[in-house]
Structures are given as structure tokens and as C-alpha cells.
XYZ file of C-alpha atoms in Angstrom:
540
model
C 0.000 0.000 0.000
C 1.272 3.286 -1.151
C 2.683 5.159 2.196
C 0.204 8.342 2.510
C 2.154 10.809 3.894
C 0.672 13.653 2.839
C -2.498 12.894 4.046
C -0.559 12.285 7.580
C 1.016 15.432 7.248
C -1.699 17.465 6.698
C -3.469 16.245 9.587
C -0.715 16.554 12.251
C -0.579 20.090 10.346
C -3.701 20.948 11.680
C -3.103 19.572 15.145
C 0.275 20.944 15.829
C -0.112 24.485 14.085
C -3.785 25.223 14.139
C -5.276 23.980 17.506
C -1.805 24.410 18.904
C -2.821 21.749 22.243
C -1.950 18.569 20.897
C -4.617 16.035 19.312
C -8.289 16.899 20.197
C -9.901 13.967 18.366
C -10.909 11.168 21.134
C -10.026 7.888 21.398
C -12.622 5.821 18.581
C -11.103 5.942 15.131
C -13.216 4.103 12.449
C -12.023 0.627 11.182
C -13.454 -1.965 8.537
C -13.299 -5.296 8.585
C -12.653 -6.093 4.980
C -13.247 -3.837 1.632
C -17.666 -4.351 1.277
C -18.084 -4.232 4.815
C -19.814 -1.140 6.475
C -18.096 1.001 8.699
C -17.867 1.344 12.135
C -15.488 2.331 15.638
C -12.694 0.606 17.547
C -11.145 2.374 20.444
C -7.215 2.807 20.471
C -6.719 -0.612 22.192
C -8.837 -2.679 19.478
C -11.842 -3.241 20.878
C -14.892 -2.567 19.178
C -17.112 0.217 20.471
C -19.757 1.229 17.426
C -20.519 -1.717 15.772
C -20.428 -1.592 11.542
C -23.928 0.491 10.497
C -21.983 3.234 8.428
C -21.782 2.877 4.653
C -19.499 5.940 3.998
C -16.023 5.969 6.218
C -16.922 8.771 9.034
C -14.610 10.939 10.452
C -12.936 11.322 13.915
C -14.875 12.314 17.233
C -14.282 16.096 18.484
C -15.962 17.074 21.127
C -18.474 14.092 20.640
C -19.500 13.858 17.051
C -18.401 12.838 13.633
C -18.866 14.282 10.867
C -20.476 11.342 8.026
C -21.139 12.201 4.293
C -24.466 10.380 3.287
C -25.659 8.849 0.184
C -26.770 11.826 -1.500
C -23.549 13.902 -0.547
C -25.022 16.062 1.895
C -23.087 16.104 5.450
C -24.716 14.797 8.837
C -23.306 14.104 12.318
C -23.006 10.995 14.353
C -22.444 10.309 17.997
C -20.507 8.337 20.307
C -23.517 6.035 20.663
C -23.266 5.778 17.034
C -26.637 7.684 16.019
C -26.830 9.745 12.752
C -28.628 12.927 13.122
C -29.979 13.790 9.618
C -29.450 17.636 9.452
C -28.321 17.528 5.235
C -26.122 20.207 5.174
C -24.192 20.979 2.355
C -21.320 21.316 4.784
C -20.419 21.001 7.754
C -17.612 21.597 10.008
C -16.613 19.416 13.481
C -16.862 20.616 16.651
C -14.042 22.582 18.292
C -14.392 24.043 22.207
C -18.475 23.189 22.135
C -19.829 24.826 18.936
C -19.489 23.709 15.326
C -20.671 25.655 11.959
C -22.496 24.412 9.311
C -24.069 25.596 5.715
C -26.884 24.744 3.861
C -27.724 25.219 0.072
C -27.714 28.782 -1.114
C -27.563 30.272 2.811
C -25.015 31.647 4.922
C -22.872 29.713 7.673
C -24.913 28.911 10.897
C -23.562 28.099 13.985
C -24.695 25.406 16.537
C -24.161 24.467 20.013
C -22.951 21.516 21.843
C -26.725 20.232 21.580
C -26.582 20.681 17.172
C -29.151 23.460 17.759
C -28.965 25.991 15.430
C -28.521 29.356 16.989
C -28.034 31.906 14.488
C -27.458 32.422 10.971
C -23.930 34.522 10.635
C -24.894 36.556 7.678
C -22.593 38.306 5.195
C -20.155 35.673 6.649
C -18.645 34.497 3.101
C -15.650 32.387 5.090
C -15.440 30.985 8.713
C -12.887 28.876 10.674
C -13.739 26.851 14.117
C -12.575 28.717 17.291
C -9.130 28.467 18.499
C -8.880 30.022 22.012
C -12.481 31.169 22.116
C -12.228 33.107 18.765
C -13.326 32.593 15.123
C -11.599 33.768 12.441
C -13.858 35.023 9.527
C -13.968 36.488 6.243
C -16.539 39.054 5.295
C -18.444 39.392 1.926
C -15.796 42.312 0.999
C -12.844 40.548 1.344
C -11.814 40.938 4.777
C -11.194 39.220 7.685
C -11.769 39.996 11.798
C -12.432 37.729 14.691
C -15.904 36.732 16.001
C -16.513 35.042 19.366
C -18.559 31.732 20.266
C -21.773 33.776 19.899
C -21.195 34.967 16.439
C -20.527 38.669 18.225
C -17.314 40.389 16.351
C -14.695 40.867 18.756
C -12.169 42.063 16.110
C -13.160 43.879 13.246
C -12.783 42.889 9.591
C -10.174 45.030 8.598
C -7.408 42.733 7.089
C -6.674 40.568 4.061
C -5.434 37.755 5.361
C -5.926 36.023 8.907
C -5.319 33.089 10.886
C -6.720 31.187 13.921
C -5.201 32.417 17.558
C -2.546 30.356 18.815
C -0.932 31.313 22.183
C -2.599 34.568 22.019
C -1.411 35.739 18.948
C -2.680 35.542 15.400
C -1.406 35.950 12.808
C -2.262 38.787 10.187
C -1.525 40.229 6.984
C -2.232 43.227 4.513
C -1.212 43.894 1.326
C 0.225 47.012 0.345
C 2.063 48.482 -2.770
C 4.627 49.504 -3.411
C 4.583 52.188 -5.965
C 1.888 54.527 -7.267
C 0.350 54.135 -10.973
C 0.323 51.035 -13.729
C 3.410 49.162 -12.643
C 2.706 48.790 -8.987
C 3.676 45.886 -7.477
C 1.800 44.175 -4.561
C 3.914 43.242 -1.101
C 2.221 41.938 1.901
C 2.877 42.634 5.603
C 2.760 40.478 8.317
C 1.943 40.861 11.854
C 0.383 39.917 14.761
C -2.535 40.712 17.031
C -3.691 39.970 20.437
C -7.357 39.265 21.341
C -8.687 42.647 21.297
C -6.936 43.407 17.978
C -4.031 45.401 19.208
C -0.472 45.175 16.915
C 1.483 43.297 19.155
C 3.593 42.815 16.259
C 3.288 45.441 13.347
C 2.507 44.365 10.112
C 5.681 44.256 8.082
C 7.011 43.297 4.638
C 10.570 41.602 5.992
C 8.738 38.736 6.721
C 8.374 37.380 3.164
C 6.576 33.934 4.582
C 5.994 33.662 8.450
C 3.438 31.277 10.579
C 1.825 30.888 13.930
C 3.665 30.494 17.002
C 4.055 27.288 18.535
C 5.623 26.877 22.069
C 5.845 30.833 21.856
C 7.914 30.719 18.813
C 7.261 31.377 15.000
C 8.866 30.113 12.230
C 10.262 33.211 9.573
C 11.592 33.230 5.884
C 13.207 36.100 4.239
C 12.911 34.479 1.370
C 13.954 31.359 -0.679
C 17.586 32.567 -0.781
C 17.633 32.991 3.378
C 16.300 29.837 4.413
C 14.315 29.886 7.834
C 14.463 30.457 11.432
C 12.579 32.029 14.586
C 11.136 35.037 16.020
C 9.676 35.457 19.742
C 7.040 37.061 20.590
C 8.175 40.986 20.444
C 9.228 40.101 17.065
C 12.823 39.425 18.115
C 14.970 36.770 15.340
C 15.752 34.560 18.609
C 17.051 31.397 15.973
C 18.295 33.291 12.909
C 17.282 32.188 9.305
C 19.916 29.724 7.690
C 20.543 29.121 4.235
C 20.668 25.684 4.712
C 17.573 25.270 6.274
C 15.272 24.961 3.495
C 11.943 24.192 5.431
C 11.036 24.095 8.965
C 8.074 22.607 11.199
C 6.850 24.155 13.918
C 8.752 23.183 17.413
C 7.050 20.120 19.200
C 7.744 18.958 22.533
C 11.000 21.219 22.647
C 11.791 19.828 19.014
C 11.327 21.725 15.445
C 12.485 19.469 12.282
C 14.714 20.998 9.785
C 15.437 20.378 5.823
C 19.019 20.455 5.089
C 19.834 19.172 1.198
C 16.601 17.856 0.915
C 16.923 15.513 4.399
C 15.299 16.030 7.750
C 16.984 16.676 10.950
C 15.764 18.460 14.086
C 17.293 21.821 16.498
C 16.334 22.331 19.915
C 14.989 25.696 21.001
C 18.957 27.310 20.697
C 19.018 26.664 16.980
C 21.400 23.835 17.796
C 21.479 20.596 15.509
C 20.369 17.537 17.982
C 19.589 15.154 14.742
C 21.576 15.294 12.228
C 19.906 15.206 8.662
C 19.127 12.026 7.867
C 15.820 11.436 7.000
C 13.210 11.266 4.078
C 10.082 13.026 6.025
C 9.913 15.549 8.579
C 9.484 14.761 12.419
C 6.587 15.087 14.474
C 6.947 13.774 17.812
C 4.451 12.659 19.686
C 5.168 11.529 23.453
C 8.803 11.445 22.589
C 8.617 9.520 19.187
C 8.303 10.566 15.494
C 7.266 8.249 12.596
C 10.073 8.131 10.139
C 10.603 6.539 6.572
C 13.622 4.366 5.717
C 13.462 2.448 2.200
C 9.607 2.455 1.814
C 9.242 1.655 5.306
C 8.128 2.819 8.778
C 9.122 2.915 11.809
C 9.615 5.464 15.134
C 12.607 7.146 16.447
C 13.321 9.241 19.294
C 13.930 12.613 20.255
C 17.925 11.635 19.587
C 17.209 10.469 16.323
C 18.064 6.795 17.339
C 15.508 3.830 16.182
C 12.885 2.958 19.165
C 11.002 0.898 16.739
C 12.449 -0.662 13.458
C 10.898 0.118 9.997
C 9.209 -2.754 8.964
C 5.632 -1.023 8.336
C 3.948 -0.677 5.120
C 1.738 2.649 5.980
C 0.528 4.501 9.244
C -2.468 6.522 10.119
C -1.826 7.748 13.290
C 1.399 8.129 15.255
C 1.670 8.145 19.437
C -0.737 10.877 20.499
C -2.466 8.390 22.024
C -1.533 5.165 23.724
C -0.727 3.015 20.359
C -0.154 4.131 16.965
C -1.860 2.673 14.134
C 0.103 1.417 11.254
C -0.217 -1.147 8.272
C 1.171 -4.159 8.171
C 0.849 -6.780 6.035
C -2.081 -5.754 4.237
C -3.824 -5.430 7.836
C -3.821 -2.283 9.813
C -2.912 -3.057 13.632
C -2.249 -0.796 16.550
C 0.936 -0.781 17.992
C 2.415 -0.126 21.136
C 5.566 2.056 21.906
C 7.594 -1.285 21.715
C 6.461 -1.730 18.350
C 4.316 -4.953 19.790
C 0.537 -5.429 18.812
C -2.347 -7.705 20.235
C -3.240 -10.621 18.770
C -6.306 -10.792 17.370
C -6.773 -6.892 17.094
C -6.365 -7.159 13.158
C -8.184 -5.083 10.765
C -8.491 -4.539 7.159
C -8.963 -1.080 7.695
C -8.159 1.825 9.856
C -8.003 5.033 8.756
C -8.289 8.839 9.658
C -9.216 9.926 6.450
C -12.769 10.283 6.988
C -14.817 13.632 6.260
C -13.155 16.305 8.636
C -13.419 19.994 8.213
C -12.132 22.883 10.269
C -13.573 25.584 7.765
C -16.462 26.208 6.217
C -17.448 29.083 3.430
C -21.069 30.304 2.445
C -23.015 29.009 -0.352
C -24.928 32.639 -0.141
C -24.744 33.996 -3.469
C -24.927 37.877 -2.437
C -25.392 39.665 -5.911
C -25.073 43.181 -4.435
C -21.674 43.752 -4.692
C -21.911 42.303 -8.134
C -24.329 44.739 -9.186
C -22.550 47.476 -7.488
C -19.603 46.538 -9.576
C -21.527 46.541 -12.920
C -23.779 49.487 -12.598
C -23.254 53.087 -10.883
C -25.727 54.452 -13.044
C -29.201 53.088 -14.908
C -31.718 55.050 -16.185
C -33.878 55.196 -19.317
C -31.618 55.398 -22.211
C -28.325 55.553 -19.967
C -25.835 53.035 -18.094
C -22.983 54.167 -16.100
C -23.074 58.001 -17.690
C -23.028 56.454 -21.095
C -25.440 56.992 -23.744
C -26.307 56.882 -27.542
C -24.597 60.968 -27.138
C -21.172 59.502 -26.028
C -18.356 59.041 -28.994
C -15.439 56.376 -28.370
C -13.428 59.552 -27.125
C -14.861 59.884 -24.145
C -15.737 56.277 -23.316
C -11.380 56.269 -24.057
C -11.145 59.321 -21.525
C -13.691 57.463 -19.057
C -12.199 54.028 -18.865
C -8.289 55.376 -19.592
C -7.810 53.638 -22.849
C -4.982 54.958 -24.627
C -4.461 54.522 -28.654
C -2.635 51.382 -28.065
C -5.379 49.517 -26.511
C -7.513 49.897 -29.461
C -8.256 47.003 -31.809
C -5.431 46.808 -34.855
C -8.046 46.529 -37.924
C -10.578 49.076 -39.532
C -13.732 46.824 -38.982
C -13.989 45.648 -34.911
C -16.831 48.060 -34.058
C -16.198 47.135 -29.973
C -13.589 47.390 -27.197
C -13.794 45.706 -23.746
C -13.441 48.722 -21.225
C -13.226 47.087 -18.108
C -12.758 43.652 -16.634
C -13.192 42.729 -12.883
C -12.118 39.513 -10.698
C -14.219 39.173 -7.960
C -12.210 37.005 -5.127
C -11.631 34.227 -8.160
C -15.276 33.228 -8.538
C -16.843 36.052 -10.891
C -15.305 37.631 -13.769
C -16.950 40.543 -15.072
C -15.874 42.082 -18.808
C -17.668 45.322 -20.102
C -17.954 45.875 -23.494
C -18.902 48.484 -25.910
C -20.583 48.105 -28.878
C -20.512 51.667 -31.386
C -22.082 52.539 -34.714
C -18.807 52.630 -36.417
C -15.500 50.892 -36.301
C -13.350 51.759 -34.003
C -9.650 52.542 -34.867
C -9.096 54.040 -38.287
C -5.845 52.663 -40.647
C -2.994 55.393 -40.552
C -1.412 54.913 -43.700
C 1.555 56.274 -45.321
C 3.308 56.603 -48.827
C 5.756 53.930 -49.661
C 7.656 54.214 -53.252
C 9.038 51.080 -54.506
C 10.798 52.280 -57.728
C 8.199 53.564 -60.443
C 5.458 51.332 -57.591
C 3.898 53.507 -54.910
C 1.391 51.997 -52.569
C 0.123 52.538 -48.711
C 1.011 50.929 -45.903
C -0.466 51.289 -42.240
C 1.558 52.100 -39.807
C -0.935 52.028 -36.801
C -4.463 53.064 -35.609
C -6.319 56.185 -34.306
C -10.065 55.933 -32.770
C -12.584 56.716 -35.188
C -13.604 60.265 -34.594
C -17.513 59.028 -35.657
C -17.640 56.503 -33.893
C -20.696 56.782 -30.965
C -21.669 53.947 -28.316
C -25.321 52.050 -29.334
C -24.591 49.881 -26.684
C -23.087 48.235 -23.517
C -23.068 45.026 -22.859
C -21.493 43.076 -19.212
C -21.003 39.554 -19.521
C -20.707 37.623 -15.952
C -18.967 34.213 -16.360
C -19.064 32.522 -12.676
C -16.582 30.286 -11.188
C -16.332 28.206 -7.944
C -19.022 28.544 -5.482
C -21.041 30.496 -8.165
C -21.341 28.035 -10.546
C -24.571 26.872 -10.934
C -26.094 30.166 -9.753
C -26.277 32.019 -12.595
C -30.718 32.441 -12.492
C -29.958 34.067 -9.311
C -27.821 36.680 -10.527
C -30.405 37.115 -13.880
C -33.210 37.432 -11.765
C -31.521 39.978 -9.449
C -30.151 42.348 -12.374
C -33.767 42.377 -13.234
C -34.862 43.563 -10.570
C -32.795 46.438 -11.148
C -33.818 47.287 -14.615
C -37.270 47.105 -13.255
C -36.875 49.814 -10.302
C -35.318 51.978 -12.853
C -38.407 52.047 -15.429
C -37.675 48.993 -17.395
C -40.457 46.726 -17.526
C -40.268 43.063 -18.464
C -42.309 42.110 -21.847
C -44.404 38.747 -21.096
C -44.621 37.818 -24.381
C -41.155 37.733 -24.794
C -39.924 36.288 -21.460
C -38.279 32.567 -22.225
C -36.504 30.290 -19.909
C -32.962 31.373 -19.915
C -33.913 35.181 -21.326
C -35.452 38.358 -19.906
C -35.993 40.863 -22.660
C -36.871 44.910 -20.952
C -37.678 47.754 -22.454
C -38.362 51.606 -21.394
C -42.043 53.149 -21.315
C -41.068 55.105 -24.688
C -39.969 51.969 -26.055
C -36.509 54.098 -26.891
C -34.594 51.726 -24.984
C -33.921 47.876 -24.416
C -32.321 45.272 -22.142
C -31.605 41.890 -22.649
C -30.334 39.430 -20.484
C -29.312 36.036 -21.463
C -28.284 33.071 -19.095
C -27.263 29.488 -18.290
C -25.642 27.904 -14.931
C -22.184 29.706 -15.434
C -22.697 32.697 -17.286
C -24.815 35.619 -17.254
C -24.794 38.128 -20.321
C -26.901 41.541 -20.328
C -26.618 43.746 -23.016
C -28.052 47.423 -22.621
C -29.430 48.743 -26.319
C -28.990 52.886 -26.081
């Protein structure tokens, strides 16, 4: 079996950097007992504690429940006593410190209590993690991200652009910034850190070029992939400066931090000092004094001097010592070991895994079209979109939107020329385009003579003085999240054509088109739609 390390990885990631207090999952992990059977719970000593009722593999217990995906791919929760409560959410996070959050179809995030009530609906939430020392970190629906407590109250407000859970009372925090003024600016972020009333304990700066959350009060630091990495304290201090050599850190661990040194793992002490010389294929992550290691395609455990506790003679391993026994595979069957390396007999299973639905982090399904619409239109009235009208020539719409010569189209018969286009957070695209009467660049031509030959040649384009708008039209392509949602957004732009004396024709009204017009019949919409896209086109 094919050793799934970064699926190990990722998890100890979480439990080492994010919750920052060691494993929280409790002692059932889910186990089968060969490849059609159901699933269902052994405890870390073998025995069998939910008995095999679970089609889909469930996750780990926090806080007493599981998450479970069920047949239809909606997300429910299970207990200890091994009861599903059906609750069909689209998703669902597990619990952390006695609340979880959870989303259903086209709705914001909602949180619920220890009891899976739901207690309130956490609107214009777009992304939310669990808490981490009472707080959670959020993003808003305009990009930016404060800290909310176990009520859904905001503690810290929204005013950054990027954000992390608290660890140790600090989180970490960034902003981005530029550096110069104008069309070549170039985007830096700082890095900082806050307490839990939002005060810079460290101020946001650009040295850092990659930093993360402390861990046994320190913080690992890159100046960049030239500098290699070391450690800052908590006033910001370098306490373990950055290395060349050291071309990846972990975060420390019981007194420990692994380090990549031409491309092997070793481990420093809190000094910066080499205690385990590079050596090894995979980082270390010790748990209760031991760290899984790989050696030839195989595992086994060392200790905190590097030397081998347990020989590597496993196949695969899902779990290392944060509890009593590890859980590894051998043999084609998965068996729980203890720090010896010894296993009961009997206490054999085709399957145990951690690799069940887990989720620390949930984002909305809400489809707010405001901002959207705020983007496409500062302006709609009869006969006029944004300030422009059937009156406005291609040199002002070139004036408006900053279009120089160069931008425009290199032939004498394109009659349009995209003015804007807008990324919205990586899930909407917006381009506007405008449509004129005329083409829009004109051939400037010179005299060439060839001999007795003369001809023209063009040596570039300027905007056709004639040329007027007869129309604007935004098309909305959707991405991510948004797919699928595209009626939403048609409906909603309709509405806003209709409060600004459009009126939708019946007769012309078709599944996937909305065709307005004004009360003098001078003016027309159209919008045109499918799952993905949404097109409107504004006749002046």
C-alpha cells in the first residue's frame, strides 16, 4: 500500500499548528473489517465500540461527534452512541471548544451548540474557521477578515486581508500594500500579529516574506527562498536566525522543530542547535517522545535523539503516538501498535483510517449579488448606463475608462472594445464591453515608393472620430461557489432594470432570457443566461 504521507502530514498540520494543544480527536477511530463491509469504531486498544452500520467511512470524534457524508452527498453528524442525526447540510464543520458551523444550500454559515441546535445564521459571513482560544476567524463578503466570538458577536473587526486562527494569544495577520503609485505597482504583503482585542502586538511588516503561527511561543520566519528559515519570539525578536541551509522548517514540538538540510530532515532544539543530524526522508513530528520516520519504503519510530525505538518494517501509518498506540499497516492489515512496536493478537483489521470527512472551515453558499451589481452598474436610467449613452463618442468612453491609442483594436472593422474587466475574489469575472455605430480605430497609412510602384502601408491606428456607443453590454462568467447560480444573478439584475423604469415584456420572457424595455420603447435590455454565465446587453 502506497505510504500516505501527505495525508498524515496534513493532519498533524492541523493539530500541531492550528489547535496548537496537541490532538483533540478522542479515542474511537473508524475501522473496517474487509473492503464491502460497512463502517464502524474501535477504540485505540482494538476493541470494538460502534458496531459496523456506516456505509461511507466517518470521520474522527471532536468534542463528541463525527462528521459522516451520506448517500446523496449532503453532510450529517453521528455520535458516540453511534446515532446519525440527519441535518443535510451541504457542509459542515466538526466541533471545536463546544460549537461547530455548518451551511446549507444557497444560505449563509450557521452556527450550533454543543446540543446541534442551530442558533443563528452569521450573515454576510462568506468564510469561517472553528474557534481556536475562544475566537473565530472570519472572512466578510468584501474581502476581509476579523475575529468573532462563540456567539457569532465580532470581537475584532474585519479590517485585514489575510488572517489566521489564535494560537498562544497571537494571530497571525496580513495586509497587502504596494509599493509604488500608478500602472506598474507591485503588490507586497505585511505580516503581523494581534492579540485578542486586535491590538499590533507585532506590526505588520514586509521583511517577513513567509511567516506562521507560534508554537511553544515561537514562529517560524523566511526572508525568502535565498535565506532559508528560522525564529522570532514574541516581540518580534529573530531569537534562531534564518539559515541558508535550512530549506523548510516545522513548527517546534515537545521542545523539538524538524529541519530540511539538502533535501533531508533533521531536528534543532529551542537554541538553533542541531540535535539530529539530517538524515531522514520526512519531517518529524513527535508525539510523546517519538516521530514516525521513513527508511526504504518503510516505517518505523525514532526518538527525540534520532536513534531507532522501533524498526521500519511497516507498510503505511495513520496515526502516530498521540495516544496510547499508533496505528500502522502491516501486512495488508492495519494493527495498533504499542511504543515497543508490539501489537495484540487478534486486534487485526483490514482497515483503519483517519481519512474520513473532517473539516475545520467552512465558506457560504450565499450567493450575495449586491456587490456584483454594485460593480456593474453606478448608473441606470432610461436610455443611460454608467453616464453612457447613444450621445457619447469612443473619445470619451477612451477618456472614461483610460484607454490609450494602443489599446484599441489593430483593424478598420472591430466596431467594440472591452473597457473594463473585474475579478471578484476568483469566482466572478466581469468584462464590459462596448458596442458603437462605427468601427473603431481608423488605418494610418503612409506613402511607400518602390521604384516607379507607390502603394500605402499602415503604420498604426487612431479611434474613429464618428464613432458613438449604441450599446453596452457586461457579460458575468461565474466560477467556484457560483457556478450553478447564474438564475440568481439574472433574476436579481432584473430587478434592477425594473426599479429603474424597465419593464419586463411577457410575451417575450423565455426560460434562460429576460428581454426589458423603457415606457417610450426608446430603450432595451436583454439578459441572457445558463448555470455559469450571465450576459446583459443594454441597447442605447
Amino acid at each position: 500500500m502506497k505510504i500516505q504521507h501527505y495525508t498524515l502530514l496534513v493532519f498533524l498540520a492541523f493539530l500541531f499548528t492550528q489547535c496548537k494543544k496537541g490532538p483533540e480527536y478522542e479515542s474511537l477511530i473508524p475501522y473496517q473489517e474487509d473492503e464491502d463491509s460497512y463502517w464502524g469504531y474501535i477504540d485505540f486498544q482494538g476493541n470494538k465500540k460502534i458496531d459496523k452500520r456506516f456505509k461511507n467511512q466517518p470521520g474522527m470524534f471532536y468534542n463528541g461527534y463525527a462528521l459522516i457524508e451520506t448517500t446523496d452527498g449532503s453532510v450529517d453528524y453521528i455520535d458516540k452512541k453511534g446515532n446519525e442525526f440527519e441535518r443535510n447540510y451541504l457542509d459542515a464543520s466538526n466541533f471545536h471548544e463546544g460549537i461547530a458551523i455548518a451551511v446549507k444550500e444557497s444560505e449563509y454559515p450557521t452556527l450550533l451548540n454543543s446540543k446541534l441546535k442551530e442558533v443563528k445564521v452569521m450573515e454576510k459571513v462568506d468564510e469561517i474557521y472553528v474557534p481556536s482560544e475562544g475566537l473565530m476567524c472570519f472572512k466578510n463578503t468584501e474581502c476581509k477578515w476579523g475575529y468573532m466570538n462563540k456567539n457569532g458577536e465580532i470581537t475584532v473587526q474585519p479590517v485585514w486581508d489575510y488572517a489566521y486562527s489564535f494560537s498562544e494569544g497571537l494571530a497571525l495577520v496580513g495586509r497587502i500594500e504596494f509599493d509604488t503609485l500608478g500602472k506598474d505597482r507591485k503588490e507586497k504583503i505585511s505580516y503581523g500579529f494581534i492579540d485578542t482585542q486586535g491590538n499590533e502586538v507585532i506590526k505588520p511588516s514586509s521583511k517577513f516574506k513567509q511567516i506562521r503561527a507560534f508554537s511553544e511561543n515561537l514562529a517560524a520566519y523566511s526572508d525568502g527562498d535565498d535565506w532559508g528559515w528560522g525564529f522570532i519570539d514574541k516581540t518580534g525578536e529573530k531569537v534562531i536566525r534564518a539559515k541558508q541551509e535550512w530549506k523548510d522548517v516545522t513548527d517546534f514540538r515537545e521542545g523539538i522543530a524538524s529541519v530540511k538540510i539538502d533535501g533531508l530532515w533533521g531536528a534543532i532544539n529551542k537554541k538553533g542547535k542541531l540535535i539530529i543530524n539530517p538524515k531522514f526522508e520526512n519531517a518529524l513530528f513527535f508525539e510523546r517522545g517519538l516521530s514516525y520516520v521513513e527508511k526504504e519504503d518503510k516505517i518505523g519510530f525514532v526518538n527525540k535523539k534520532g536513534d531507532w525505538v522501533i524498526e521500519p518494517s511497516f507498510h503505511d501509518i495513520e496515526t502516530g503516538f498521540s495516544k496510547c498506540r499508533a496505528v500502522v499497516e502491516k501486512d495488508n492489515y492495519y494493527v495498533l501498535i504499542s511504543r515497543r512496536g508490539n501489537h495484540r493478537k487478534n486486534r487485526e483489521f483490514f482497515n483503519i483510517s483517519i481519512n474520513g470527512l473532517s473539516n475545520n472551515h467552512i465558506r457560504s453558499d450565499f450567493f450575495d449579488i449586491e456587490p456584483v451589481i454594485d460593480t456593474m452598474f453606478v448608473q441606470l436610467s432610461a436610455g443611460s448606463v454608467n453616464g453612457i449613452s447613444s450621445k457619447t463618442d469612443l473619445e470619451k468612453i477612451m477618456k472614461k475608462y483610460k484607454i490609450s491609442n494602443a489599446d484599441l483594436p489593430d483593424n478598420s472593422w472591430k466596431n467594440s472594445i472591452d473597457v473594463r474587466k473585474v475579478n471578484m475574489d476568483d469566482e466572478i469575472d466581469i468584462t464590459v464591453t462596448c458596442y458603437f455605430n462605427e468601427n473603431v480605430s481608423e488605418a494610418i497609412t503612409s506613402r511607400v515608393s518602390y521604384g516607379w510602384y507607390t502603394y500605402s502601408r499602415v503604420t498604426g491606428y487612431s479611434p474613429n472620430s464618428d464613432a458613438q456607443v449604441t450599446s453596452v453590454t457586461f457579460s458575468i462568467d461565474l466560477n467556484g461557489r457560483k457556478e450553478g447560480k447564474g438564475d440568481i444573478l439574472a433574476k436579481g439584475i432584473r430587478s434592477v432594470f425594473e426599479l429603474n423604469g424597465y419593464k419586463t415584456g411577457k410575451e417575450e420572457e423565455t426560460v434562460n432570457r429576460y428581454i426589458l424595455t423603457t415606457a417610450d420603447g426608446k430603450s432595451e435590455a436583454s439578459i441572457n443566461y445558463d448555470d455559469d454565465n450571465v450576459s446583459v446587453s443594454v441597447k442605447l
